[in-house]
Coordinates of N, CA and C in Angstrom, one line a residue:
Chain A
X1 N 0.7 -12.7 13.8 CA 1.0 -11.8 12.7 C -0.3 -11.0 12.4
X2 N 0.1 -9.8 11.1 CA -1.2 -9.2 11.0 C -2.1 -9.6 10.3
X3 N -3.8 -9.6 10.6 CA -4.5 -10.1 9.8 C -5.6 -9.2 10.0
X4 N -7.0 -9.4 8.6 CA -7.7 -8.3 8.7 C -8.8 -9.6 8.0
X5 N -10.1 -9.0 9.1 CA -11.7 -10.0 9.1 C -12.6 -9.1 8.4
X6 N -13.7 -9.4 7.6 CA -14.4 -8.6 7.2 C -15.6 -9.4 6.9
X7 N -16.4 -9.0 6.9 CA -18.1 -9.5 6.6 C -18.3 -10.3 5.4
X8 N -18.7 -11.7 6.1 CA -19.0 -12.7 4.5 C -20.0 -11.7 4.0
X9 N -19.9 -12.2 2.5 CA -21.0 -11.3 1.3 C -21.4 -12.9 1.0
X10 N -22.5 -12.3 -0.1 CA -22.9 -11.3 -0.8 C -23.8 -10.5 0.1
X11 N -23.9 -9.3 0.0 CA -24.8 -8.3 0.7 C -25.7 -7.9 -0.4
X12 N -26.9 -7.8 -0.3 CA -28.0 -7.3 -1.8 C -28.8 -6.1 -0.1
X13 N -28.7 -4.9 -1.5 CA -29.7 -4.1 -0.7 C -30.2 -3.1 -2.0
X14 N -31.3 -2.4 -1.4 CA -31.9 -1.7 -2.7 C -31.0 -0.2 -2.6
X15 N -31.6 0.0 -4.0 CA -30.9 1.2 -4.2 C -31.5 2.1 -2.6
X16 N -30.3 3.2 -2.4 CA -30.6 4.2 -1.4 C -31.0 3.9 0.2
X17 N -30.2 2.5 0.1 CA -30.0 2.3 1.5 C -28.8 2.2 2.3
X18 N -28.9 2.4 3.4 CA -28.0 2.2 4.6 C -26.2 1.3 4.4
X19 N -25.8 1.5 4.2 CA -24.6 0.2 4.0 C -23.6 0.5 5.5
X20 N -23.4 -1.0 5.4 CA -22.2 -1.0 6.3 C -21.7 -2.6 6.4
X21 N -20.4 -2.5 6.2 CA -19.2 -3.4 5.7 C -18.3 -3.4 7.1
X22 N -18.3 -4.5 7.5 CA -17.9 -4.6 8.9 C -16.1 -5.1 9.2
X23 N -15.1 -4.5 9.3 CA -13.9 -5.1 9.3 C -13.0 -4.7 10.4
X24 N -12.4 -5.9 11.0 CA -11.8 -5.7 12.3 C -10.0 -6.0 11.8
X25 N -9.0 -5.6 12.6 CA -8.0 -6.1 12.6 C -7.1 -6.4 13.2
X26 N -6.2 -7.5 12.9 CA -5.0 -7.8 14.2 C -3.8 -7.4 13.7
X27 N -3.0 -6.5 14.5 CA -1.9 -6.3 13.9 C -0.6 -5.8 15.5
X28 N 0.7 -5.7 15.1 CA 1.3 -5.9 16.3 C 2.0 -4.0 16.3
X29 N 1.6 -3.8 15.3 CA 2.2 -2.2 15.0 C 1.2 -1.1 15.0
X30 N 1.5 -0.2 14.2 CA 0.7 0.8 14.0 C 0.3 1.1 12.2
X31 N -0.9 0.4 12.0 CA -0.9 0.1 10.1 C -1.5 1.2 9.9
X32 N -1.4 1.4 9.1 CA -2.7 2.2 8.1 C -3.8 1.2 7.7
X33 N -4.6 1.5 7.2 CA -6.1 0.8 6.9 C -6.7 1.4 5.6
X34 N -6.7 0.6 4.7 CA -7.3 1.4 3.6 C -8.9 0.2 3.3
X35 N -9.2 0.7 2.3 CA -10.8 -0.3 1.3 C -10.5 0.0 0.1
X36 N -10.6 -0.9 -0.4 CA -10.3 -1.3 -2.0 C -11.3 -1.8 -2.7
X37 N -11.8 -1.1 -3.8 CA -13.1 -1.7 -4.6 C -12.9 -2.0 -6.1
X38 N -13.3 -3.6 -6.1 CA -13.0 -3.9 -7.5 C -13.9 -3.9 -8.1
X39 N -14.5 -3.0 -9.3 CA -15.5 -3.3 -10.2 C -15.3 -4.3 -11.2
X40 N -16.4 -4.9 -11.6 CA -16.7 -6.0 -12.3 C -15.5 -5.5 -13.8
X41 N -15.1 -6.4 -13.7 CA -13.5 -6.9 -15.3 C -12.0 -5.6 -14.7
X42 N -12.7 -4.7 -14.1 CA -11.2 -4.3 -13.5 C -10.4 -4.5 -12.2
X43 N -9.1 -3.6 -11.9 CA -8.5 -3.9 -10.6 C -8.8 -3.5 -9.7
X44 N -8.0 -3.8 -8.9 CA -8.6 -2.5 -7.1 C -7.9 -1.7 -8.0
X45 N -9.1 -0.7 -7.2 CA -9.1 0.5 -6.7 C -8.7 1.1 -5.5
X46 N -8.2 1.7 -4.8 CA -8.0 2.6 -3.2 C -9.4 3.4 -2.9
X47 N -10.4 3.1 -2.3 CA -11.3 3.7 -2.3 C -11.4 4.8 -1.1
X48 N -10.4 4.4 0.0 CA -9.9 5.3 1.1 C -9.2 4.4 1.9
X49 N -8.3 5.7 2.8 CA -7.9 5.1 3.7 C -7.3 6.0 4.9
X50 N -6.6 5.4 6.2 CA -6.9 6.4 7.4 C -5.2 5.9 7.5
X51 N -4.5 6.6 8.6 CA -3.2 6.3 8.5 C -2.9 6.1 10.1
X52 N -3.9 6.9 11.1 CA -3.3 7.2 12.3 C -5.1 6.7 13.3
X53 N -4.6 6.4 14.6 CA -6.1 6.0 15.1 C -7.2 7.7 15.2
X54 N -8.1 7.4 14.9 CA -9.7 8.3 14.4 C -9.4 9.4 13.4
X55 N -8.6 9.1 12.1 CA -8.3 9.4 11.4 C -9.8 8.5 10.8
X56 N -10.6 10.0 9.8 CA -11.9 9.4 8.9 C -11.0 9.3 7.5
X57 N -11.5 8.4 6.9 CA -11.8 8.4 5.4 C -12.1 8.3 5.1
X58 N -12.7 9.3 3.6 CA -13.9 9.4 3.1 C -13.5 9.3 1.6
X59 N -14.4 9.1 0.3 CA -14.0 9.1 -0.8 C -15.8 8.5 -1.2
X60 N -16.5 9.4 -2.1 CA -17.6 9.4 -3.3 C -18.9 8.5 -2.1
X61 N -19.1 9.0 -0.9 CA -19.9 9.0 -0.6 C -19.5 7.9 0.5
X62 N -18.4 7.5 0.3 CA -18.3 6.3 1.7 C -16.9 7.4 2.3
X63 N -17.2 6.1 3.8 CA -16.1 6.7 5.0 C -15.8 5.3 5.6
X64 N -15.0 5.8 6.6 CA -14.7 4.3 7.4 C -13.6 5.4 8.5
X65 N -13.7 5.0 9.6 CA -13.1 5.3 10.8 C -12.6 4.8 11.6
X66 N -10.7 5.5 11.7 CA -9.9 3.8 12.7 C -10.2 3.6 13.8
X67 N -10.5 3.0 14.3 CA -11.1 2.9 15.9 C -9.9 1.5 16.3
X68 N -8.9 2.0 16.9 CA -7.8 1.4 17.4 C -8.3 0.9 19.0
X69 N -9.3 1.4 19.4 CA -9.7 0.5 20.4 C -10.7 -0.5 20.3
X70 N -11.1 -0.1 19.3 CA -12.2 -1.8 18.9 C -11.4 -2.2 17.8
X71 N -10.5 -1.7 17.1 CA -9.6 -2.7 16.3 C -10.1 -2.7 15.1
X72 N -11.1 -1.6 14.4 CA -11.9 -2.0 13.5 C -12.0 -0.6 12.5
X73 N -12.4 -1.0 11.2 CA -12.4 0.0 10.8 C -13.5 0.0 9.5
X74 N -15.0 0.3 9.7 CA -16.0 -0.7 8.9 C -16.2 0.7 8.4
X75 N -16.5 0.2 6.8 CA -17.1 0.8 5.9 C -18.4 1.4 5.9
X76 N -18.6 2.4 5.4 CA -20.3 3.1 5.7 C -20.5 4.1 4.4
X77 N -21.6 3.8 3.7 CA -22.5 4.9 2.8 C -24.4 4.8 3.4
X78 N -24.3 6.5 3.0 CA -25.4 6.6 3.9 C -26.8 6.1 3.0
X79 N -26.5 6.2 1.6 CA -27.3 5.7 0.7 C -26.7 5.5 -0.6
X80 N -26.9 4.0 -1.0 CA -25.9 3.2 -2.0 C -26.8 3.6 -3.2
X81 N -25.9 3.4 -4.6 CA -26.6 3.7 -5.7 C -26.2 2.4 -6.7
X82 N -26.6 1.9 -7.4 CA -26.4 0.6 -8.5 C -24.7 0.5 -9.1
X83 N -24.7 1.4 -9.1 CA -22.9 1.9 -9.6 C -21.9 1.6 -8.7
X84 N -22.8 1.3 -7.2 CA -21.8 0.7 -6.3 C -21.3 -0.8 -5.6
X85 N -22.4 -1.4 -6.7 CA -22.1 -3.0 -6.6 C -20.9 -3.4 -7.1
X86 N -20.2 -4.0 -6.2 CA -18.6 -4.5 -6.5 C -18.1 -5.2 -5.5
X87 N -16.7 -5.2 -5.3 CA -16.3 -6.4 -3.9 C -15.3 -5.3 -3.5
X88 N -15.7 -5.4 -1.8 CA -14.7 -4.6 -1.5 C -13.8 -5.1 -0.3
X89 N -12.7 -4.7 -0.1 CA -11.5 -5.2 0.3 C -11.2 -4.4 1.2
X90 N -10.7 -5.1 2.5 CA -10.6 -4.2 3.9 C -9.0 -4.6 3.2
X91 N -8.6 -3.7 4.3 CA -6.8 -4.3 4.1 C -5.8 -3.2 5.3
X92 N -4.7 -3.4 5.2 CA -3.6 -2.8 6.3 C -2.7 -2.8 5.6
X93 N -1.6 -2.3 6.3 CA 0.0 -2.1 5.2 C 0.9 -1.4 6.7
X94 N 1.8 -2.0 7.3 CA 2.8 -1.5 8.5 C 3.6 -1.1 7.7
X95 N 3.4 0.2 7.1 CA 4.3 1.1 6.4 C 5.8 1.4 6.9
X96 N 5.9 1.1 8.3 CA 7.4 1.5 9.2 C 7.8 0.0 9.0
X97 N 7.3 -1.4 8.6 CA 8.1 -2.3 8.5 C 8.1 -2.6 7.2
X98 N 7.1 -2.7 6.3 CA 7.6 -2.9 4.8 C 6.1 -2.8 4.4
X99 N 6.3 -2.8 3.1 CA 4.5 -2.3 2.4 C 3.9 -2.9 1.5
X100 N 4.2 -4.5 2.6 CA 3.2 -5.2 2.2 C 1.7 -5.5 2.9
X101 N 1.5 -5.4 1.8 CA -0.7 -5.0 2.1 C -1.1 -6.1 2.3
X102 N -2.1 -6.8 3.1 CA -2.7 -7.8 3.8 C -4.3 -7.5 3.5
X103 N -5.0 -8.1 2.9 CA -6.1 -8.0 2.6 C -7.3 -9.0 3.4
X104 N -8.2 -8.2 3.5 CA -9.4 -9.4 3.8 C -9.6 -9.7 2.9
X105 N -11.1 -11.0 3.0 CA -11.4 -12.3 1.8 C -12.5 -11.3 0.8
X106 N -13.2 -9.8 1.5 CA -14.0 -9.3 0.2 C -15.3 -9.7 0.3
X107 N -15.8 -8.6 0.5 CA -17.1 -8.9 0.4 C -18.1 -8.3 -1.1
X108 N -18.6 -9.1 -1.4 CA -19.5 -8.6 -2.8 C -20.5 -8.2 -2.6
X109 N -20.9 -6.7 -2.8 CA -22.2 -6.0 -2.6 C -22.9 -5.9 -4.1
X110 N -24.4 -6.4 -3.9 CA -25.1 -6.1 -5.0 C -26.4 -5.1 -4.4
X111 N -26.2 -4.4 -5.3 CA -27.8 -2.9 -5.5 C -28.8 -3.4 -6.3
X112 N -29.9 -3.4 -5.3 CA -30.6 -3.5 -6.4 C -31.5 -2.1 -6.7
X113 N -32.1 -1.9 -8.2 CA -33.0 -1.2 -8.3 C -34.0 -0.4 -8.1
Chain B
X1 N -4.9 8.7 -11.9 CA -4.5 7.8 -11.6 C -3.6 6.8 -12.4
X2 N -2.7 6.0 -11.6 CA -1.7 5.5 -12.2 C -2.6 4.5 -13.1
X3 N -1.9 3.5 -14.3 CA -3.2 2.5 -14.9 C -1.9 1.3 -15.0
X4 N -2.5 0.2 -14.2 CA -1.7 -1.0 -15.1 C -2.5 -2.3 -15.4
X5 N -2.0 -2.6 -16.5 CA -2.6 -3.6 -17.3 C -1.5 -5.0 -17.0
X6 N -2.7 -5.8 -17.3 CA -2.2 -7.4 -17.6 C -2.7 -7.7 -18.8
X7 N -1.8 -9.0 -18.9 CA -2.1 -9.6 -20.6 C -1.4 -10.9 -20.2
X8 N -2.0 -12.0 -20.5 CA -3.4 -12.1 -20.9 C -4.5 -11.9 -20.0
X9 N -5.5 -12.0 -20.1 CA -6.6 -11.2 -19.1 C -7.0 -12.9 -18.6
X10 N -7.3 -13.6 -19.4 CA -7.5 -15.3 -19.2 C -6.9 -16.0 -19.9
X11 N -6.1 -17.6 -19.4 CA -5.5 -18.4 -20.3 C -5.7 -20.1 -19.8
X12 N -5.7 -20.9 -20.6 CA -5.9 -21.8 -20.5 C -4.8 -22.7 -20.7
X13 N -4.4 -23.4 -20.3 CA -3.6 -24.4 -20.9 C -3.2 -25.6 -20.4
X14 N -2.4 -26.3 -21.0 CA -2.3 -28.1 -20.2 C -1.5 -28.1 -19.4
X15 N -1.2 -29.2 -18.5 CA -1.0 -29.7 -17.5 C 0.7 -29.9 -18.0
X16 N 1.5 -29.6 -17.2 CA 3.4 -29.5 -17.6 C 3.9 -28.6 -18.5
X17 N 3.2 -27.3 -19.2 CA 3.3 -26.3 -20.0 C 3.7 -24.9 -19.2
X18 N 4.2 -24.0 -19.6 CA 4.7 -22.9 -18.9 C 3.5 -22.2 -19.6
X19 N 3.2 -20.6 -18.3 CA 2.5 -20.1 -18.9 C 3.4 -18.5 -18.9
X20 N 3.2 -17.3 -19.2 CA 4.0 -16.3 -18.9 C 2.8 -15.0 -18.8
X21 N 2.5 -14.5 -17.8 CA 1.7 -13.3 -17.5 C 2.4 -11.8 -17.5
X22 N 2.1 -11.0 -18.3 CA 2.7 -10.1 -18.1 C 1.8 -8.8 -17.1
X23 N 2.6 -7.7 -16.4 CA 2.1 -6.6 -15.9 C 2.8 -5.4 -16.6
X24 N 2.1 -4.5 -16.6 CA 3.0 -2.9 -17.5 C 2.3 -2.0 -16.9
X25 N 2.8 -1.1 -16.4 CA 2.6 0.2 -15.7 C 2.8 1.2 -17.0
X26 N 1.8 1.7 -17.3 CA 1.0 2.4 -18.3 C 2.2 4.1 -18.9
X27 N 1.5 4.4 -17.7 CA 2.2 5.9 -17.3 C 3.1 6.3 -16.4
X28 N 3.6 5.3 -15.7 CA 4.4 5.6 -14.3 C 5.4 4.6 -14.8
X29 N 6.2 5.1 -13.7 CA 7.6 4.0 -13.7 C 7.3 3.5 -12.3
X30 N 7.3 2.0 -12.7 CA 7.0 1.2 -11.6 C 8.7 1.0 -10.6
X31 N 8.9 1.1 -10.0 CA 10.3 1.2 -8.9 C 9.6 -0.9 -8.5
X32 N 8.5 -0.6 -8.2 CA 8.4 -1.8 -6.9 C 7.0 -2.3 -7.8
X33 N 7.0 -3.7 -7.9 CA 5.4 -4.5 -8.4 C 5.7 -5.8 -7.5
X34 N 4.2 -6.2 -7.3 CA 4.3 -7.0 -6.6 C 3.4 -8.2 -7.3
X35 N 3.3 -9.5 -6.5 CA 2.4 -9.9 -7.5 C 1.5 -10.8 -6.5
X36 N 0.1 -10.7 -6.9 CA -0.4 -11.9 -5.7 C -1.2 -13.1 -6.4
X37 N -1.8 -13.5 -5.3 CA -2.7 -15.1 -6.1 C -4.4 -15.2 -4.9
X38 N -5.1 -14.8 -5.6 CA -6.5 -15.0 -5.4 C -7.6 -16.3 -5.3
X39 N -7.4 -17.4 -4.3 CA -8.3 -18.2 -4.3 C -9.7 -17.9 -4.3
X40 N -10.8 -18.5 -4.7 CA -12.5 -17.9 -4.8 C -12.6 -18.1 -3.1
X41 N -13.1 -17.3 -3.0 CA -13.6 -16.7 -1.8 C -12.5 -16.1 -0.7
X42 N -11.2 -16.0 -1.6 CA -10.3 -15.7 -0.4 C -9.4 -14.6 -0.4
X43 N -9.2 -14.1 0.3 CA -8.2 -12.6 0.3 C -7.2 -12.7 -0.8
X44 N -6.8 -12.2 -1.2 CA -5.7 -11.7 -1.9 C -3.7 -12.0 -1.1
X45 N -3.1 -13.1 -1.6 CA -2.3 -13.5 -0.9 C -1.4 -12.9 -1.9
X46 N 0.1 -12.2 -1.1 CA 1.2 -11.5 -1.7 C 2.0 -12.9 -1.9
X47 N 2.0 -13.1 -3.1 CA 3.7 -13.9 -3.7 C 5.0 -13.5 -3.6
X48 N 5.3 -12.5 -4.2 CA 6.3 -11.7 -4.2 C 6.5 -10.8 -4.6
X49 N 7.4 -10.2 -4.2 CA 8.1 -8.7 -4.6 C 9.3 -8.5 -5.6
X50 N 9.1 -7.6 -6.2 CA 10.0 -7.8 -7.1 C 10.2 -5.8 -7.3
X51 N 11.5 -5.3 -7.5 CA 12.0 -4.4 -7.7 C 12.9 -4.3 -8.9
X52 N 12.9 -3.7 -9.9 CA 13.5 -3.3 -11.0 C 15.1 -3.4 -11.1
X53 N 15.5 -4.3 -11.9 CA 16.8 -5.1 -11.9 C 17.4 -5.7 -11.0
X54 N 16.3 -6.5 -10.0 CA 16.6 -7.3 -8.8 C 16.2 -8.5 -8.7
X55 N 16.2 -9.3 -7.8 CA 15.6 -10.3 -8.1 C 14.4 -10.4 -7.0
X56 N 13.4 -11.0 -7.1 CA 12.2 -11.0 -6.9 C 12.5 -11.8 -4.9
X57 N 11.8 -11.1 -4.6 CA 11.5 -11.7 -3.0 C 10.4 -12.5 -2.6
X58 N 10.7 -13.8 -2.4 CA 9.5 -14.5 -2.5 C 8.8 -14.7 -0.7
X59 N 7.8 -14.3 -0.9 CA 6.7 -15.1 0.8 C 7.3 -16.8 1.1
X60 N 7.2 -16.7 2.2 CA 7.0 -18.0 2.7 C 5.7 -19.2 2.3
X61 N 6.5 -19.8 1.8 CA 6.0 -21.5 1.0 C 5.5 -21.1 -0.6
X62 N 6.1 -20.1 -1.1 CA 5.7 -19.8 -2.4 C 7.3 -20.0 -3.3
X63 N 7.0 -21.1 -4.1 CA 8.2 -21.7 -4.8 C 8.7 -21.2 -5.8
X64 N 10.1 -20.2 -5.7 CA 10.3 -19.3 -6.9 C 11.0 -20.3 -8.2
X65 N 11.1 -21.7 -8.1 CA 11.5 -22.3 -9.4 C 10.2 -22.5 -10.1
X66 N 9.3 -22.3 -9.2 CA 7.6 -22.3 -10.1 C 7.2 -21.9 -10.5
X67 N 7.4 -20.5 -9.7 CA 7.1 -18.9 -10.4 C 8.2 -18.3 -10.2
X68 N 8.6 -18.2 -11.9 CA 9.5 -16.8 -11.9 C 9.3 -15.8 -12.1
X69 N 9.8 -15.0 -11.7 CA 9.3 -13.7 -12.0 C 10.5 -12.7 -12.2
X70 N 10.2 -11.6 -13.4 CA 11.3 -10.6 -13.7 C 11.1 -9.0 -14.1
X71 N 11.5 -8.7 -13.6 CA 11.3 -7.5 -13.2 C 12.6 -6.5 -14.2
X72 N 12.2 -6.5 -15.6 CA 13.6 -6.2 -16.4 C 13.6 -4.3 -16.6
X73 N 12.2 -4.2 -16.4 CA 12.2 -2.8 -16.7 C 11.4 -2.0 -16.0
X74 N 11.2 -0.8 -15.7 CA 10.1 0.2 -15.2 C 8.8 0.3 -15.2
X75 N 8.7 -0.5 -16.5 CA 7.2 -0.5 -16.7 C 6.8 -1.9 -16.9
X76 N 7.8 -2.9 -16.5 CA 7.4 -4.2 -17.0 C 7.9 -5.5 -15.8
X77 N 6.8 -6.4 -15.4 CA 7.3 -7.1 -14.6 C 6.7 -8.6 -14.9
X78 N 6.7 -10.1 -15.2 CA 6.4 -11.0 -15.9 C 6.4 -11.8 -14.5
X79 N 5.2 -13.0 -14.8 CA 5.4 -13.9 -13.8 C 5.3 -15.5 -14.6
X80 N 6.0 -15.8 -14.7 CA 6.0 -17.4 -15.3 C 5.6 -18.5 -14.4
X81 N 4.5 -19.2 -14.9 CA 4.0 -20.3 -14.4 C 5.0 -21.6 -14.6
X82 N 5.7 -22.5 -14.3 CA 6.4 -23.2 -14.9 C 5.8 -24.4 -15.0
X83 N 5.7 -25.4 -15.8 CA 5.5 -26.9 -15.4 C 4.1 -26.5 -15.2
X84 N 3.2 -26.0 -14.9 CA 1.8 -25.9 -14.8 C 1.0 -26.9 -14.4
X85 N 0.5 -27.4 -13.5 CA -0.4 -28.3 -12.9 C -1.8 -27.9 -12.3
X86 N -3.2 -29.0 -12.4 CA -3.8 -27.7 -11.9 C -4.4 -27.3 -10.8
X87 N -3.4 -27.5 -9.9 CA -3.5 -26.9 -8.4 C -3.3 -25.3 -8.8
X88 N -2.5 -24.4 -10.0 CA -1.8 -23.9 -10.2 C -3.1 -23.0 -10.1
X89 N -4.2 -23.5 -11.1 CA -5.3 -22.9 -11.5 C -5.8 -21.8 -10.6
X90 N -5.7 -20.1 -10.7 CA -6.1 -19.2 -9.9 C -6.2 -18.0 -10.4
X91 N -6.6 -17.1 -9.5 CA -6.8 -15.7 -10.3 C -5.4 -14.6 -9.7
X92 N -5.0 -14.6 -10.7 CA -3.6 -13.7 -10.5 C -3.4 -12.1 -11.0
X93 N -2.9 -11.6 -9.8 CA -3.1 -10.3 -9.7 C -1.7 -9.4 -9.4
X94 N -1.7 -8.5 -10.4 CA 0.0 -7.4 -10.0 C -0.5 -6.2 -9.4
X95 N 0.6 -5.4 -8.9 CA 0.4 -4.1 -8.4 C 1.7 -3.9 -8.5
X96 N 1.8 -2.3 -8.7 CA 2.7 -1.5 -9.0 C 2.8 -0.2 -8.3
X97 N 4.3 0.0 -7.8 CA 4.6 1.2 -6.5 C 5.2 1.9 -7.4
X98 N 5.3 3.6 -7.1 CA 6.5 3.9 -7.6 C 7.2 5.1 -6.7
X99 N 8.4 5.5 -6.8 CA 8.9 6.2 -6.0 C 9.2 7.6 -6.9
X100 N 9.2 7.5 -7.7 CA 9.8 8.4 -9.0 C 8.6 10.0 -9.5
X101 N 7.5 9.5 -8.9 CA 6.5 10.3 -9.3 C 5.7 10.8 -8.0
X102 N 5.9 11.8 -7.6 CA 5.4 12.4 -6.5 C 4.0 12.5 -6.1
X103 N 3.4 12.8 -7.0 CA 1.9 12.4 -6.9 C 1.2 11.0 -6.5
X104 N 2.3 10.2 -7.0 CA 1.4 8.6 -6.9 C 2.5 7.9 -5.9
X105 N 3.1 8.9 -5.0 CA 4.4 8.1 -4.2 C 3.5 7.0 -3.2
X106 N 4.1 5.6 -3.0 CA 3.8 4.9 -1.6 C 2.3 4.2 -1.9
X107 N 1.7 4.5 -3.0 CA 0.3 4.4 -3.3 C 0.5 2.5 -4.3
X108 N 0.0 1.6 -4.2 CA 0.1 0.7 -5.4 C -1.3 0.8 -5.9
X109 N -0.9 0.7 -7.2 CA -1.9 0.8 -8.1 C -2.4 -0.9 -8.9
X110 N -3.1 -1.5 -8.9 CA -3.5 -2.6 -9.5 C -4.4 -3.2 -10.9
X111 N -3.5 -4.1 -11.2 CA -3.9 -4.9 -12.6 C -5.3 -5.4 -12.4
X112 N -5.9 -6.1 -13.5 CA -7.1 -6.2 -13.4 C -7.1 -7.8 -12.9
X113 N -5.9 -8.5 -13.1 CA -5.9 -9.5 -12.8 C -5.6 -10.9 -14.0
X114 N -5.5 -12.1 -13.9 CA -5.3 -12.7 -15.0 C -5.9 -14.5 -14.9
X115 N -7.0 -14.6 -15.2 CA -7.6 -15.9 -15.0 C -6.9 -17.3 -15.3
X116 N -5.7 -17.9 -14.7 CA -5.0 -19.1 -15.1 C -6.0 -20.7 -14.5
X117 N -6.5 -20.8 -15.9 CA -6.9 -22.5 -15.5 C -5.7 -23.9 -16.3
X118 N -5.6 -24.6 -15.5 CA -4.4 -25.5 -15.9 C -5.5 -27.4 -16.0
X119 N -5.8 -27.5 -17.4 CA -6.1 -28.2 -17.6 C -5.5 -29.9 -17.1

């Protein structure tokens, strides 16, 4: 079945560095891939997502790119700011067989100052 | 963006007691909500589906005389804990589709979630 791996957290990095959130996937179709970010007392969010293979998505300073031959599709900001500590959520959805979303376990990013 | 809320946000209660979680889609008419269950450190597992004046479609090994769930209106979809024990104890989460609103078509939008500990 389909399933989606992503990078144990917690990740701590200082403000204005490098990120990257690493997430692979198994699936038997053709999904979409989105990232979902929950900030602290709210819901997900849809922070992006790609529909088709090297389809980028981008949204407030991150991206992530389908790479259907490595199976993967890892999150990247080129410099994190404190506002973007939260848990974020790889995930899939085989939209041609039904739309249910499959999530990874989430990884918790903390910024520091 | 679409907004939906849960109520209660956290609850506690004893062991053989029903508990009842609500979800409400704010501004949209929810067509489709779904509902999942959050173990600590673990992805986000779909329970079931539920569509507006239907009866709810449950995942494999998830017990719908345990959790009921009702789906009576557009903007409202309930999940009842039954009998409560506290294996039950988890973090529970809705989301909401809708088809009716062109802007937010195909997109779910998510609750904040609902902290159930079962004494």
């Amino acid at each position: 079945g389909n399933s989606v791996t992503q990078m144990e957290g917690p990740v701590t990095l200082s403000e204005e560095a490098f990120l990257t959130i690493n997430c692979t996937y198994t699936a038997t179709g053709y999904p979409s891939l989105f990232w979902y970010v929950q900030y602290p007392g709210e819901g997900l969010q849809l922070l992006l997502k790609a529909t088709k293979a090297d389809d980028k998505g981008s949204n407030k300073g991150f991206e992530a790119t389908y790479r259907k031959e490595t199976t993967s599709f890892h999150l990247e900001k080129g410099s994190v700011q404190v506002s973007d500590s939260a848990v974020y959520f790889c995930a899939l959805s085989d939209m041609n067989r039904d739309d249910k979303i499959i999530f990874g376990k989430g990884t918790r990013l903390h910024i520091l100052p | 963006g679409a907004v939906v809320s849960q109520h209660p946000s956290r609850v506690i209660c004893k062991s053989g007691t029903s508990v009842k979680i609500e979800c409400r889609s704010l501004d949209f008419q929810a067509t489709t909500m779904f509902w999942y269950r959050q173990f600590p450190k673990k992805s986000l597992m779909l329970m079931a589906t539920s569509n507006e004046g239907s009866k709810a479609t449950y995942e494999q090994g998830v017990e719908k005389d345990k959790f009921l769930i009702n789906h009576a209106s557009l903007t409202l979809s309930t999940l009842t804990v039954t009998s409560a024990h506290p294996e039950d104890s988890s973090f529970y989460i809705c989301s909401a589709k809708t088809l009716t609103t062109t802007s937010l078509w195909g997109e779910q939008f998510f609750g904040p979630g609902t902290r159930l500990t079962v004494l």
